[in-house]
């Protein structure tokens, strides 16, 4: 499974999507470092590798009140119906997203970004990469739950084509909060 190379540039770093480890800088040249990239940070979005699981588990601990365990991540990673993507900077995982596939639907299980790396568009890029990878698996509908009080995330999901579809009462613990159910559907190509 290969993610299509796509570029998203921000003020702090360029972001390249791709499993091959390719970066693009503002000049359009593909590079993995060197003189043109000195002083600039690079973010790579790719399919999660098994060796990244401990870092993802640590990220879960930082971001969620009820985090997945490293063992739970390992078990899910080994199952073909799960799909994970990571954002790495200098070989350090700064964000990840995952989904669980049932037939042509993908349930986005988690999207997490280190607090120090937030507000740079990483969560949006991870979500786009996860959707792209899911579409390559013939997923045509994506769903997720988000805390009803997380207006920033809801806004991002709406920009990505998700629409509210209902509420799960008391879905979240620590603190107790309802979840907004959102869906993004597209018709399969004929």
Tab-separated table of C-alpha atoms in Angstrom:
chain	number	residue	atom	x	y	z
A	1	UNK	CA	0.000	0.000	0.000
A	2	UNK	CA	1.505	3.308	-1.075
A	3	UNK	CA	0.250	6.740	-0.139
A	4	UNK	CA	0.176	9.190	-3.018
A	5	UNK	CA	2.807	11.904	-2.631
A	6	UNK	CA	1.106	15.156	-1.697
A	7	UNK	CA	2.596	18.351	-0.331
A	8	UNK	CA	1.309	20.570	2.427
A	9	UNK	CA	3.561	23.385	3.479
A	10	UNK	CA	3.274	25.378	6.652
A	11	UNK	CA	5.341	28.136	8.216
A	12	UNK	CA	7.415	25.676	10.236
A	13	UNK	CA	7.953	22.753	7.906
A	14	UNK	CA	6.933	21.159	4.645
A	15	UNK	CA	4.919	17.955	4.901
A	16	UNK	CA	5.163	15.167	2.359
A	17	UNK	CA	2.858	12.190	2.267
A	18	UNK	CA	4.460	8.978	1.168
A	19	UNK	CA	5.709	5.682	2.417
A	20	UNK	CA	9.007	6.086	0.581
A	21	UNK	CA	10.451	8.734	2.908
A	22	UNK	CA	10.373	11.546	0.337
A	23	UNK	CA	10.363	15.171	1.397
A	24	UNK	CA	9.702	18.165	-0.812
A	25	UNK	CA	10.954	21.581	0.030
A	26	UNK	CA	9.554	24.895	-1.180
A	27	UNK	CA	11.635	24.716	-4.367
A	28	UNK	CA	9.734	21.625	-5.501
A	29	UNK	CA	12.837	19.436	-5.313
A	30	UNK	CA	12.487	16.142	-3.510
A	31	UNK	CA	15.046	15.899	-0.742
A	32	UNK	CA	15.625	14.124	2.529
A	33	UNK	CA	17.850	16.863	3.908
A	34	UNK	CA	20.942	18.703	2.742
A	35	UNK	CA	21.861	22.328	2.188
A	36	UNK	CA	18.473	23.515	0.896
A	37	UNK	CA	16.798	22.162	4.042
A	38	UNK	CA	19.169	23.527	6.709
A	39	UNK	CA	17.286	25.144	9.533
A	40	UNK	CA	13.947	23.714	8.360
A	41	UNK	CA	12.067	20.909	10.063
A	42	UNK	CA	10.641	18.056	8.013
A	43	UNK	CA	7.539	16.062	8.733
A	44	UNK	CA	6.901	12.690	7.120
A	45	UNK	CA	3.436	11.137	7.049
A	46	UNK	CA	3.571	7.402	6.341
A	47	UNK	CA	2.020	4.068	7.203
A	48	UNK	CA	2.913	3.162	10.778
A	49	UNK	CA	5.869	0.820	11.205
A	50	UNK	CA	5.963	-1.805	13.947
A	51	UNK	CA	8.992	-0.178	15.558
A	52	UNK	CA	6.967	3.044	16.048
A	53	UNK	CA	4.410	1.334	18.326
A	54	UNK	CA	6.201	2.217	21.618
A	55	UNK	CA	6.283	5.896	20.609
A	56	UNK	CA	2.603	5.782	19.598
A	57	UNK	CA	1.733	4.199	22.964
A	58	UNK	CA	3.614	6.999	24.730
A	59	UNK	CA	1.715	9.547	22.610
A	60	UNK	CA	-1.564	7.889	23.672
A	61	UNK	CA	-0.543	8.341	27.335
A	62	UNK	CA	0.063	12.061	26.802
A	63	UNK	CA	-3.070	12.765	24.756
A	64	UNK	CA	-5.882	10.648	26.193
A	65	UNK	CA	-7.416	10.027	29.600
A	66	UNK	CA	-8.126	6.422	28.531
A	67	UNK	CA	-5.176	5.556	26.270
A	68	UNK	CA	-4.600	2.425	24.249
A	69	UNK	CA	-1.873	0.231	25.709
A	70	UNK	CA	1.237	-0.741	23.779
A	71	UNK	CA	-0.034	-4.331	23.761
A	72	UNK	CA	-3.424	-3.230	22.407
A	73	UNK	CA	-1.704	-1.258	19.652
A	74	UNK	CA	0.510	-4.252	18.779
A	75	UNK	CA	-2.480	-6.570	18.562
A	76	UNK	CA	-4.400	-4.118	16.367
A	77	UNK	CA	-1.371	-3.422	14.167
A	78	UNK	CA	-1.091	-7.160	13.450
A	79	UNK	CA	-4.703	-7.396	12.265
A	80	UNK	CA	-5.431	-6.590	8.600
A	81	UNK	CA	-8.624	-4.666	9.339
A	82	UNK	CA	-6.665	-1.945	11.167
A	83	UNK	CA	-4.771	0.859	9.444
A	84	UNK	CA	-2.456	3.373	11.104
A	85	UNK	CA	-0.487	6.376	9.821
A	86	UNK	CA	2.150	8.367	11.689
A	87	UNK	CA	3.667	11.821	11.503
A	88	UNK	CA	7.376	11.747	12.267
A	89	UNK	CA	9.909	14.482	12.683
A	90	UNK	CA	13.570	13.505	12.966
A	91	UNK	CA	12.469	9.861	13.476
A	92	UNK	CA	10.242	10.841	16.415
A	93	UNK	CA	6.501	10.199	16.236
A	94	UNK	CA	4.665	13.481	16.851
A	95	UNK	CA	1.233	12.300	15.723
A	96	UNK	CA	-0.733	9.306	14.556
A	97	UNK	CA	-4.165	8.292	13.327
A	98	UNK	CA	-5.857	4.921	13.061
A	99	UNK	CA	-8.958	3.273	11.706
A	100	UNK	CA	-10.786	-0.025	11.894
A	101	UNK	CA	-12.247	-1.324	8.626
A	102	UNK	CA	-15.516	-3.250	8.320
A	103	UNK	CA	-16.334	-3.990	4.661
A	104	UNK	CA	-16.384	-0.585	2.911
A	105	UNK	CA	-16.561	1.489	6.116
A	106	UNK	CA	-13.743	2.861	8.222
A	107	UNK	CA	-14.185	3.770	11.888
A	108	UNK	CA	-11.500	6.321	12.755
A	109	UNK	CA	-10.403	5.177	16.189
A	110	UNK	CA	-7.935	7.901	17.221
A	111	UNK	CA	-6.137	10.971	15.965
A	112	UNK	CA	-3.427	12.242	18.302
A	113	UNK	CA	-0.758	14.939	18.057
A	114	UNK	CA	1.810	15.824	20.714
A	115	UNK	CA	0.738	19.016	22.502
A	116	UNK	CA	4.002	20.732	21.472
A	117	UNK	CA	3.267	19.969	17.784
A	118	UNK	CA	-0.373	21.092	17.698
A	119	UNK	CA	-1.869	23.958	15.682
A	120	UNK	CA	0.395	23.228	12.713
A	121	UNK	CA	-2.081	21.233	10.622
A	122	UNK	CA	-0.624	17.839	11.512
A	123	UNK	CA	-3.957	16.409	12.663
A	124	UNK	CA	-5.602	17.529	9.430
A	125	UNK	CA	-2.849	15.998	7.308
A	126	UNK	CA	-2.977	12.752	9.286
A	127	UNK	CA	-6.742	12.564	8.778
A	128	UNK	CA	-6.380	13.206	5.038
A	129	UNK	CA	-3.666	10.542	4.776
A	130	UNK	CA	-5.794	8.052	6.689
A	131	UNK	CA	-8.754	8.716	4.379
A	132	UNK	CA	-6.530	8.382	1.299
A	133	UNK	CA	-5.101	5.080	2.541
A	134	UNK	CA	-8.605	3.886	3.422
A	135	UNK	CA	-9.886	4.755	-0.044
A	136	UNK	CA	-7.090	2.620	-1.490
A	137	UNK	CA	-8.641	-0.233	0.532
A	138	UNK	CA	-12.060	0.494	-1.059
A	139	UNK	CA	-13.442	2.272	2.011
A	140	UNK	CA	-16.209	4.639	0.894
A	141	UNK	CA	-17.565	5.818	4.241
A	142	UNK	CA	-15.664	7.021	7.288
A	143	UNK	CA	-17.029	7.637	10.765
A	144	UNK	CA	-15.630	8.987	13.995
A	145	UNK	CA	-16.675	10.185	17.416
A	146	UNK	CA	-15.490	13.480	18.842
A	147	UNK	CA	-16.197	15.149	22.166
A	148	UNK	CA	-19.141	17.535	21.714
A	149	UNK	CA	-17.070	20.251	23.413
A	150	UNK	CA	-14.110	19.918	21.028
A	151	UNK	CA	-15.177	22.705	18.656
A	152	UNK	CA	-11.748	22.952	16.979
A	153	UNK	CA	-11.716	19.268	16.002
A	154	UNK	CA	-15.344	19.376	14.861
A	155	UNK	CA	-14.518	22.331	12.613
A	156	UNK	CA	-11.563	20.461	11.062
A	157	UNK	CA	-13.669	17.360	10.454
A	158	UNK	CA	-16.383	19.453	8.808
A	159	UNK	CA	-13.762	21.000	6.502
A	160	UNK	CA	-12.749	17.449	5.553
A	161	UNK	CA	-16.319	16.576	4.569
A	162	UNK	CA	-17.609	14.988	7.776
A	163	UNK	CA	-21.174	15.822	8.833
A	164	UNK	CA	-22.857	15.320	12.222
A	165	UNK	CA	-25.080	12.246	12.342
A	166	UNK	CA	-26.005	11.813	15.999
A	167	UNK	CA	-24.831	11.871	19.594
A	168	UNK	CA	-23.630	9.050	21.854
A	169	UNK	CA	-24.649	10.057	25.381
A	170	UNK	CA	-21.949	9.677	28.018
A	171	UNK	CA	-19.516	8.095	25.528
A	172	UNK	CA	-16.356	9.616	27.024
A	173	UNK	CA	-15.046	9.190	30.573
A	174	UNK	CA	-12.531	11.308	32.486
A	175	UNK	CA	-14.250	13.722	32.076
A	176	UNK	CA	-17.698	12.391	31.259
A	177	UNK	CA	-18.924	13.879	27.972
A	178	UNK	CA	-21.159	13.069	25.025
A	179	UNK	CA	-19.686	12.183	21.642
A	180	UNK	CA	-20.768	13.722	18.367
A	181	UNK	CA	-20.947	11.004	15.693
A	182	UNK	CA	-19.744	12.254	12.300
A	183	UNK	CA	-19.709	10.587	8.878
A	184	UNK	CA	-17.980	11.249	5.577
A	185	UNK	CA	-19.510	9.290	2.720
A	186	UNK	CA	-18.766	9.108	-0.958
A	187	UNK	CA	-20.283	6.924	-3.586
A	188	UNK	CA	-18.039	4.157	-4.914
A	189	UNK	CA	-16.891	4.576	-8.520
A	190	UNK	CA	-19.039	2.618	-10.968
